[in-house]
PDB file of C-alpha atoms and ligand atoms in Angstrom:
ATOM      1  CA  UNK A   1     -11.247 -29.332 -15.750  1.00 95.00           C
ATOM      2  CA  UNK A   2     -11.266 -29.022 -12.236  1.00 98.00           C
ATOM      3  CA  UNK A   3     -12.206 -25.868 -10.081  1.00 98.00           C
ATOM      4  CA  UNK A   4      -9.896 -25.133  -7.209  1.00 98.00           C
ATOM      5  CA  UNK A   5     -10.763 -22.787  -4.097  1.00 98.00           C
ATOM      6  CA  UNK A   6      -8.114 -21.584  -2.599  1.00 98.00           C
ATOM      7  CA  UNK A   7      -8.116 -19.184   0.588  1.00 97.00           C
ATOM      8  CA  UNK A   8      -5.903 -16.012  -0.015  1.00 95.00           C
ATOM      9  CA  UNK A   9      -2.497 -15.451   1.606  1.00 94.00           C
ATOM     10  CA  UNK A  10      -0.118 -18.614   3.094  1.00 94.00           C
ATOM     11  CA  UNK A  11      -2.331 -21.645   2.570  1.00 95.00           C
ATOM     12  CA  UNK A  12      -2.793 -20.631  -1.375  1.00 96.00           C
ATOM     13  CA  UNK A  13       0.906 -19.739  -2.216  1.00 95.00           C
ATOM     14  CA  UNK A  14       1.914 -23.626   0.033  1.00 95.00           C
ATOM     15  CA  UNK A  15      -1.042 -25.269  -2.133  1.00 97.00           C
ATOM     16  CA  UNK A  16       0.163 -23.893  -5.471  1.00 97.00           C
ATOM     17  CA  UNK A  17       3.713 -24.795  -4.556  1.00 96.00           C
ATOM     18  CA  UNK A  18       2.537 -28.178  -3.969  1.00 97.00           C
ATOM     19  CA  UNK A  19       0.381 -28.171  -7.018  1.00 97.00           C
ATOM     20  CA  UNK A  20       3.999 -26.687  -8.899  1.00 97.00           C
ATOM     21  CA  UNK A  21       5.735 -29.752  -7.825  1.00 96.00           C
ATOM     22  CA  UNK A  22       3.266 -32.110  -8.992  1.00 97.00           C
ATOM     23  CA  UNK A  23       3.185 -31.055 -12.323  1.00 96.00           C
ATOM     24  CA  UNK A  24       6.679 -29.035 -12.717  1.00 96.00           C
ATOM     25  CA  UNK A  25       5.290 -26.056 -13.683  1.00 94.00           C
ATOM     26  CA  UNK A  26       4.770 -22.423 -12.424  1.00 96.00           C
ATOM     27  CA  UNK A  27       1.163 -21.645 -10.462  1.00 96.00           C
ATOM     28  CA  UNK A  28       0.622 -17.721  -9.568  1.00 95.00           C
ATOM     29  CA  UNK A  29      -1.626 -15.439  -9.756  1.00 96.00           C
ATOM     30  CA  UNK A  30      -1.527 -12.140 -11.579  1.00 94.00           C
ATOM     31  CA  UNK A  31      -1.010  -9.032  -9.818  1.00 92.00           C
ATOM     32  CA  UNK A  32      -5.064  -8.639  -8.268  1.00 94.00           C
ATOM     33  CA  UNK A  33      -6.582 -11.174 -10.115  1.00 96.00           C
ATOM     34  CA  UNK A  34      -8.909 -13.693  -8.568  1.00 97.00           C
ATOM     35  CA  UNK A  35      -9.096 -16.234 -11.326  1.00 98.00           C
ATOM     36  CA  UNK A  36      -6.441 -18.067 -12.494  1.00 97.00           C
ATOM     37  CA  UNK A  37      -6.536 -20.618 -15.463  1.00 97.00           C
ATOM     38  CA  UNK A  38      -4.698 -23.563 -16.324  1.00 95.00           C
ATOM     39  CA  UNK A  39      -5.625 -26.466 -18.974  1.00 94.00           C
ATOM     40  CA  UNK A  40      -6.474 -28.259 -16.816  1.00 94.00           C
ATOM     41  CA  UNK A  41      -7.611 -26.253 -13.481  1.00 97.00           C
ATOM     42  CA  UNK A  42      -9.291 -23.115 -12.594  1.00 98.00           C
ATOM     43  CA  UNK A  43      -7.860 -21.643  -9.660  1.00 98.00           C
ATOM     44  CA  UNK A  44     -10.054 -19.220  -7.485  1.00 98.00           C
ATOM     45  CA  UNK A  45      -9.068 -16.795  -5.023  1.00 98.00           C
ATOM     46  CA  UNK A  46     -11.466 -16.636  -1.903  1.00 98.00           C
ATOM     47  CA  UNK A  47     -11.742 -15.597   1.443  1.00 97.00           C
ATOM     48  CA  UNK A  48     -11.038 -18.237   4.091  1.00 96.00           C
ATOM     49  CA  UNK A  49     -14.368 -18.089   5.601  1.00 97.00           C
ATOM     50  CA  UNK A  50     -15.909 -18.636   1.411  1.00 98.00           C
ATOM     51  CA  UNK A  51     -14.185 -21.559   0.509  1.00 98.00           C
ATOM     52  CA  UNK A  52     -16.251 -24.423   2.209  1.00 98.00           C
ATOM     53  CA  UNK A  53     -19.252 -21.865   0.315  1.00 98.00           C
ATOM     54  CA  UNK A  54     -17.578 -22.230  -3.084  1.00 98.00           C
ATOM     55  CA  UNK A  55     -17.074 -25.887  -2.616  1.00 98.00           C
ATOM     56  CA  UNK A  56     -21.173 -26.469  -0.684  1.00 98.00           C
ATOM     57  CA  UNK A  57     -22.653 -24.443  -3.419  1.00 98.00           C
ATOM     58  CA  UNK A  58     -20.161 -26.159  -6.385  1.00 98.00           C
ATOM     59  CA  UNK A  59     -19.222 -22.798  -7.959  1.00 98.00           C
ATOM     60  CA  UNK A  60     -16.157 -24.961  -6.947  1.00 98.00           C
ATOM     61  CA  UNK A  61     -14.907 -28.903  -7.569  1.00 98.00           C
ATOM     62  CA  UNK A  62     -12.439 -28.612  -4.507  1.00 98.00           C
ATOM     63  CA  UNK A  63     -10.641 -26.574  -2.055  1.00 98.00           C
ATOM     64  CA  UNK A  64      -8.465 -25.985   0.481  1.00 98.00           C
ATOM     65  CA  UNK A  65      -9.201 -24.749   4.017  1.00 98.00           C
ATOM     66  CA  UNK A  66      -8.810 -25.002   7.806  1.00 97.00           C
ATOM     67  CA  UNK A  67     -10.713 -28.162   9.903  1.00 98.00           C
ATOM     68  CA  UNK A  68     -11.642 -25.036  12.220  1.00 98.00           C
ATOM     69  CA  UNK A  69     -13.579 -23.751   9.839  1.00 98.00           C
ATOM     70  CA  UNK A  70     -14.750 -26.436   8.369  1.00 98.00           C
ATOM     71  CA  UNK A  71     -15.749 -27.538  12.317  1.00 98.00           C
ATOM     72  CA  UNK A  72     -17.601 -24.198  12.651  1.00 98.00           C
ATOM     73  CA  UNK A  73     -19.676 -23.175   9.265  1.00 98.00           C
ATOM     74  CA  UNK A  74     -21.031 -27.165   9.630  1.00 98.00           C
ATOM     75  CA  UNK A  75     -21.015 -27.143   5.507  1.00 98.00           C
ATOM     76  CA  UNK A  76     -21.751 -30.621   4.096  1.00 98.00           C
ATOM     77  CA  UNK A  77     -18.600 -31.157   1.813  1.00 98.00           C
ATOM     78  CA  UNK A  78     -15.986 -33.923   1.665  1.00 98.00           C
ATOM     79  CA  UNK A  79     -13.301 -34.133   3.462  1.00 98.00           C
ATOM     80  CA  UNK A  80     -10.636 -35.622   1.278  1.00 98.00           C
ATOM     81  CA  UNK A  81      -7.350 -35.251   3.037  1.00 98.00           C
ATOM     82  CA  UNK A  82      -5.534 -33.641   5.634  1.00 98.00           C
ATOM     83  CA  UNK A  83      -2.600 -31.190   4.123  1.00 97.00           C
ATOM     84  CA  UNK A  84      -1.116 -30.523   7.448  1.00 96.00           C
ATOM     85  CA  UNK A  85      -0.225 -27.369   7.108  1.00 94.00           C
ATOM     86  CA  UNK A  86      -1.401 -24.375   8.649  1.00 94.00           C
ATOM     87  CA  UNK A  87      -1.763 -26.190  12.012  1.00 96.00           C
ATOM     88  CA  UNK A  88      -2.821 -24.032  15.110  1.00 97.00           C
ATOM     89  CA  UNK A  89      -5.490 -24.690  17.303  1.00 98.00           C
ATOM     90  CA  UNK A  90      -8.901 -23.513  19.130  1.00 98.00           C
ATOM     91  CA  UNK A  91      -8.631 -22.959  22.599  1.00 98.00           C
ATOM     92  CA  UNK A  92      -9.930 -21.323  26.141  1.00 98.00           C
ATOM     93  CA  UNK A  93      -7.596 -18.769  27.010  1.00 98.00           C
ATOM     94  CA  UNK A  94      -7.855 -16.771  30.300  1.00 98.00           C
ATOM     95  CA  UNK A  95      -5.989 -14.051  31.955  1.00 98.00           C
ATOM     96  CA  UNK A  96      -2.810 -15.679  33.260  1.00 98.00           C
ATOM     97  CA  UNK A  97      -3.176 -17.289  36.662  1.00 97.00           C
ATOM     98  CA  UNK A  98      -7.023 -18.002  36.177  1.00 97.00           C
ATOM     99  CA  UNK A  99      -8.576 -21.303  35.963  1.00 96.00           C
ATOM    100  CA  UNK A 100     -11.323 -22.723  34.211  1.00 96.00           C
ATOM    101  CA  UNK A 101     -14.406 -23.030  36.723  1.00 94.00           C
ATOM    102  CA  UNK A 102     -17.522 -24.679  34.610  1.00 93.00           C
ATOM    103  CA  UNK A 103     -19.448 -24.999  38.290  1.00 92.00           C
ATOM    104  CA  UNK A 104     -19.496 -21.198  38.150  1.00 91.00           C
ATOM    105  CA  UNK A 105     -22.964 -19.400  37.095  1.00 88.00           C
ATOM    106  CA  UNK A 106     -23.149 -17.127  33.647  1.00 88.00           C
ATOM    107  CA  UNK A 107     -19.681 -17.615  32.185  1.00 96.00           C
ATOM    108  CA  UNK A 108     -19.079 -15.501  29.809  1.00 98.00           C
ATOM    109  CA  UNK A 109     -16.870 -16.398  26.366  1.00 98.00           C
ATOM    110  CA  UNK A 110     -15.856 -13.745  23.407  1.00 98.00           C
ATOM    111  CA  UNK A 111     -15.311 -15.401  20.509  1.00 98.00           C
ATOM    112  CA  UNK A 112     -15.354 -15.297  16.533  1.00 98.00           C
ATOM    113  CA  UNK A 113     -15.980 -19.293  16.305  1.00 98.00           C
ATOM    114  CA  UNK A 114     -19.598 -18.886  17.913  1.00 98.00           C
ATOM    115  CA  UNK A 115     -20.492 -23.308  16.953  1.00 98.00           C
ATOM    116  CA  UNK A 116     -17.609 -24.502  18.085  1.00 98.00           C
ATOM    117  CA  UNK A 117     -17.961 -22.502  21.351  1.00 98.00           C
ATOM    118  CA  UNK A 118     -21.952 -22.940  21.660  1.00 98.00           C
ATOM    119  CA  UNK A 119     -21.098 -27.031  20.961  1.00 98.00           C
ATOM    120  CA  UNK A 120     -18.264 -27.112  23.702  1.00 98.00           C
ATOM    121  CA  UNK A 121     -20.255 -25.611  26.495  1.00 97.00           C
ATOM    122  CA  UNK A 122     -23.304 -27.611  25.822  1.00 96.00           C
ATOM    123  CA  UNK A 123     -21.597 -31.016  25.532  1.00 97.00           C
ATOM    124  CA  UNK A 124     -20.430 -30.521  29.225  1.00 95.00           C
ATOM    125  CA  UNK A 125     -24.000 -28.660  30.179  1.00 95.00           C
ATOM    126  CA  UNK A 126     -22.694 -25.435  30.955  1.00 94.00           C
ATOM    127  CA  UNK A 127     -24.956 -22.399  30.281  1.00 92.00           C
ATOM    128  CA  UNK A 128     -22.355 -20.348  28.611  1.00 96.00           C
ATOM    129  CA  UNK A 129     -23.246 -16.435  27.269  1.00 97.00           C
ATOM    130  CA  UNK A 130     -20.942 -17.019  24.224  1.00 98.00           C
ATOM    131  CA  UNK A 131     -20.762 -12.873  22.736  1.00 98.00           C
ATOM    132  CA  UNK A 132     -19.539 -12.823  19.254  1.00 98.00           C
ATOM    133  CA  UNK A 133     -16.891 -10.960  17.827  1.00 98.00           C
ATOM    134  CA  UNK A 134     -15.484 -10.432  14.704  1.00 97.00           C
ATOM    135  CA  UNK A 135     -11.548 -10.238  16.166  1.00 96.00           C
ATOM    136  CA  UNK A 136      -9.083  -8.637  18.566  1.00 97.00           C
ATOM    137  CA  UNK A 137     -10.473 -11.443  20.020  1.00 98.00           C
ATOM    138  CA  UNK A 138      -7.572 -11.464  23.028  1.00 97.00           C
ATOM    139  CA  UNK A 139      -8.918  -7.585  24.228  1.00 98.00           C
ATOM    140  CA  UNK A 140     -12.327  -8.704  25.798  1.00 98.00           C
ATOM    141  CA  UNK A 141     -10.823 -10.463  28.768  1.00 98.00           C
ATOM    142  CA  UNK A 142      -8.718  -7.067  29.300  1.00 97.00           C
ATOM    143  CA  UNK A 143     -11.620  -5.218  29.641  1.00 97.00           C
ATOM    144  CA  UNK A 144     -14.493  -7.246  31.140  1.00 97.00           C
ATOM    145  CA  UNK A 145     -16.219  -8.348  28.067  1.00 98.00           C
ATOM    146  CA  UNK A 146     -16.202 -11.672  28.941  1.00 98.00           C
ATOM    147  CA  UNK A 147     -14.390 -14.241  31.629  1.00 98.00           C
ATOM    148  CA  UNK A 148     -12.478 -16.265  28.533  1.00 98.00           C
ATOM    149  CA  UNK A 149     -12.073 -16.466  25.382  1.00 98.00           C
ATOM    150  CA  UNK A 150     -11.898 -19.598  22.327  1.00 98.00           C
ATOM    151  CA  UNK A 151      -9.946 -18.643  19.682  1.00 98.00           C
ATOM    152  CA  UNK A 152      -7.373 -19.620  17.162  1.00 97.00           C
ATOM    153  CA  UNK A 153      -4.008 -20.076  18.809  1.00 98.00           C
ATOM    154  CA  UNK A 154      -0.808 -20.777  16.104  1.00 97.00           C
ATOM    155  CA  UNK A 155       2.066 -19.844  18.033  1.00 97.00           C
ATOM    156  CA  UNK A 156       0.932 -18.720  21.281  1.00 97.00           C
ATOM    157  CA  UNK A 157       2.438 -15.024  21.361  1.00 97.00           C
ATOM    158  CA  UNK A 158      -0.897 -12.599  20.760  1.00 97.00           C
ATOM    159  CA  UNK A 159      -2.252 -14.258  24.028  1.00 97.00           C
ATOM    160  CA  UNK A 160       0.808 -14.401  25.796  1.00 98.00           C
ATOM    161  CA  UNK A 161       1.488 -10.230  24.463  1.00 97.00           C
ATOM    162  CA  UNK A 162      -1.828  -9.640  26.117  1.00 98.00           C
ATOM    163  CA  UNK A 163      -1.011 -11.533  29.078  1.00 98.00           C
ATOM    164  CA  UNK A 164      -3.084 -14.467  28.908  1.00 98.00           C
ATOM    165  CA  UNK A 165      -3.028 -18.095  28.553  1.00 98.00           C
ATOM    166  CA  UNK A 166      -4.450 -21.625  27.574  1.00 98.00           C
ATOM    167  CA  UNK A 167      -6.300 -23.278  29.905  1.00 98.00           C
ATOM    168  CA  UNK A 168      -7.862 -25.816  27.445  1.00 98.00           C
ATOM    169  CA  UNK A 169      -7.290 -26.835  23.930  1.00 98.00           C
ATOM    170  CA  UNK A 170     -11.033 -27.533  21.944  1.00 98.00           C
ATOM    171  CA  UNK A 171      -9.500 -28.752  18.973  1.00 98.00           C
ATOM    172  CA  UNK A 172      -6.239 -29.415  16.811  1.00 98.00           C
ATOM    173  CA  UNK A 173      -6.954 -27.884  13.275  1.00 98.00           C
ATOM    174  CA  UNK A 174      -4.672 -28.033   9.940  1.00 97.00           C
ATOM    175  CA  UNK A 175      -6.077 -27.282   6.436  1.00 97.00           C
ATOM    176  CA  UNK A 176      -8.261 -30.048   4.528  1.00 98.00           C
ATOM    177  CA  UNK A 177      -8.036 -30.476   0.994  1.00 98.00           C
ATOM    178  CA  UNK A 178     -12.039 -30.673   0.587  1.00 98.00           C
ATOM    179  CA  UNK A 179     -14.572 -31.544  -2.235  1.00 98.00           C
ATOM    180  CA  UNK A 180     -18.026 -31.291  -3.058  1.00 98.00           C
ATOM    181  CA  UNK A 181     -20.202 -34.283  -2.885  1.00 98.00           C
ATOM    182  CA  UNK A 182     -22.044 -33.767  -6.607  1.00 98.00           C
ATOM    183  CA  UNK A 183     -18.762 -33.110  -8.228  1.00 98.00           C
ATOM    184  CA  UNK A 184     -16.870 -36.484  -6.390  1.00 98.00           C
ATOM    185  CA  UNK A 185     -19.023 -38.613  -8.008  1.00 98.00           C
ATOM    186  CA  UNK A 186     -19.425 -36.292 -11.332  1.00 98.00           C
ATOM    187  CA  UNK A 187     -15.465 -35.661 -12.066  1.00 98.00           C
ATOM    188  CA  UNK A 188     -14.435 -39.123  -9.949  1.00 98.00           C
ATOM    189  CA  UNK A 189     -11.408 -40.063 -11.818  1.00 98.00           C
ATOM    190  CA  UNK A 190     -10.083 -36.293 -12.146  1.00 98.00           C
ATOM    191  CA  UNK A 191     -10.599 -35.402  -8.318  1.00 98.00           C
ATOM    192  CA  UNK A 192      -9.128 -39.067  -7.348  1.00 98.00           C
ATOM    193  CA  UNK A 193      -6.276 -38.534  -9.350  1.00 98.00           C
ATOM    194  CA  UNK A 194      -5.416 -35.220  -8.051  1.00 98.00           C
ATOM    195  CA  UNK A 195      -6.204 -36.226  -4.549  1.00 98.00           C
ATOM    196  CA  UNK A 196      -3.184 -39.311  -5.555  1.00 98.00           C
ATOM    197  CA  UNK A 197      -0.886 -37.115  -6.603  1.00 98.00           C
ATOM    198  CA  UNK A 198      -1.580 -34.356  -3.289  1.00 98.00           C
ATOM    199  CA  UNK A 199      -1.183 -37.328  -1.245  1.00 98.00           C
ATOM    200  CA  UNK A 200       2.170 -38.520  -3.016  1.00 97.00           C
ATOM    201  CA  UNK A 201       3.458 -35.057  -1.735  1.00 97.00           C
ATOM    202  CA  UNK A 202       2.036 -34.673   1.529  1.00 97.00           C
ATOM    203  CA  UNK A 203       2.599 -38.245   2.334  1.00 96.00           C
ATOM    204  CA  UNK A 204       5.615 -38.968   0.666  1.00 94.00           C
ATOM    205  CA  UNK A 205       6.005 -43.225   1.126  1.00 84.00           C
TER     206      UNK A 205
HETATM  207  C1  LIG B   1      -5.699 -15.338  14.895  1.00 93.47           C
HETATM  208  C2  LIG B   1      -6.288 -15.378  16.275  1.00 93.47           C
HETATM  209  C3  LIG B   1      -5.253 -14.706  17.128  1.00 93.47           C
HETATM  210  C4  LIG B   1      -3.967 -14.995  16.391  1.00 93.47           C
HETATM  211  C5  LIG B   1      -3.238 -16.106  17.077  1.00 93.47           C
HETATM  212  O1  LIG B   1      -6.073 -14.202  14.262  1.00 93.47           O
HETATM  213  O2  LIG B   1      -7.535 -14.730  16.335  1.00 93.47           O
HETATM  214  O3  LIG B   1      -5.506 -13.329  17.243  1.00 93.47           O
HETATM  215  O4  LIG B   1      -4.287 -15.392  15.064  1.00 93.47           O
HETATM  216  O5  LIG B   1      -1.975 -16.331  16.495  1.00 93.47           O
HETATM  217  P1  LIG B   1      -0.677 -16.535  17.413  1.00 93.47           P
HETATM  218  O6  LIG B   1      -0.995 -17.606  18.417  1.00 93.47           O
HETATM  219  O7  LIG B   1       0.388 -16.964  16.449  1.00 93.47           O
HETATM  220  O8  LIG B   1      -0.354 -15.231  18.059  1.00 93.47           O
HETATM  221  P2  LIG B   1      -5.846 -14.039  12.696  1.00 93.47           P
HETATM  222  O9  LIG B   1      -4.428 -13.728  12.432  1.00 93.47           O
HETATM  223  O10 LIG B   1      -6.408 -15.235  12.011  1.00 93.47           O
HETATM  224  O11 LIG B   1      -6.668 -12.733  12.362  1.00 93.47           O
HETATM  225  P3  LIG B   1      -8.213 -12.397  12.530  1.00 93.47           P
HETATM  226  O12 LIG B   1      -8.462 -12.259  14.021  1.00 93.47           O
HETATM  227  O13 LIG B   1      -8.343 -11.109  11.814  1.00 93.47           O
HETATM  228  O14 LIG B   1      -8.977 -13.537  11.912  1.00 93.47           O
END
């Protein structure tokens, strides 16, 4: 029996479909609940943020979530395979027409992904004053939060709505089917086999 995390909304219902056409049967959730039981999973309903938790802490064998997250909580789980879905990216976006200066003094950068932003303006020596946010992410430019922002871009339109743009891409993200290091060597042959028969789909030869 395996334990599967799964982050609520898109990137559960396209894992479950995958997991459907694996085994040719019918994966869902009822109406509210969190857990849902198979022979031979247990499927858990999490936040996106929780999953890499469930997985650290092995309340869960496995799960599914984004390589930005993954990149930012700095959890030590395994990284078993790329799903590549849910791709987007995390990226410096300015008011249109501006341009990334890193010579200037005190830049300021809104953000929810604190890490990833911290790690990026210290690799290139930049004293950044990264402000934390929790989302709306897009407004604090508007306003004179901050000078930029790094966020999650998908398909581009909430910064261009708000009238700004990429000026640098951090990273390329997709979701990572992801394991925890006690159960890979505990349940080998089960999370192998499972990780085989992802794969087959994902990576059809
Ligand atoms: C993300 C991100 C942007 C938006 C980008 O927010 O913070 O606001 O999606 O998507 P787009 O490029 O397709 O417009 P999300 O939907 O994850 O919500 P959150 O801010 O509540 O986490």
């Amino acid at each position: 029996m395996l334990t599967v995390a799964l982050p609520k909304g898109r990137i559960a219902q396209e894992t479950l479909e995958i997991f459907e056409t694996i085994f040719g049967e019918t994966f869902a959730f009822d109406d509210r609940k969190l857990i849902l039981e198979t022979p031979n999973f247990k499927f858990l309903l999490v936040r996106n943020q929780d999953v890499a938790t469930y997985v650290f802490h092995q309340a869960a064998d496995i799960g599914v979530v984004g390589l930005d997250t993954l990149e930012e909580q700095g959890l030590d789980v395994i990284r078993l395979l790329d799903l590549k879905r849910g791709r987007c990216k995390v990226a410096i976006g300015m008011r249109n027409g501006e341009t990334l200066d890193l010579t200037k003094p005190e830049l300021k950068v809104a953000t929810k992904m604190v890490n990833i932003t911290k790690r990026y303006f210290a690799d290139r020596a930049v004293a950044a004053d990264v402000i934390k946010l929790y989302g709306s992410i897009e407004l604090a430019p508007l306003v004179g939060l901050a000078d930029m922002i790094v966020d999650i871009v998908e398909t581009g339109t909430t910064m261009k709505q708000n009238g700004l743009e990429v000026v640098e891409t951090i990273m390329e993200s997709s979701t990572y089917l992801i394991a925890n290091k006690n159960s890979f060597f505990a349940k080998k042959t089960e999370i192998l086999d499972i990780y085989e028969k992802i794969n087959g789909v994902i990576n059809p030869s």
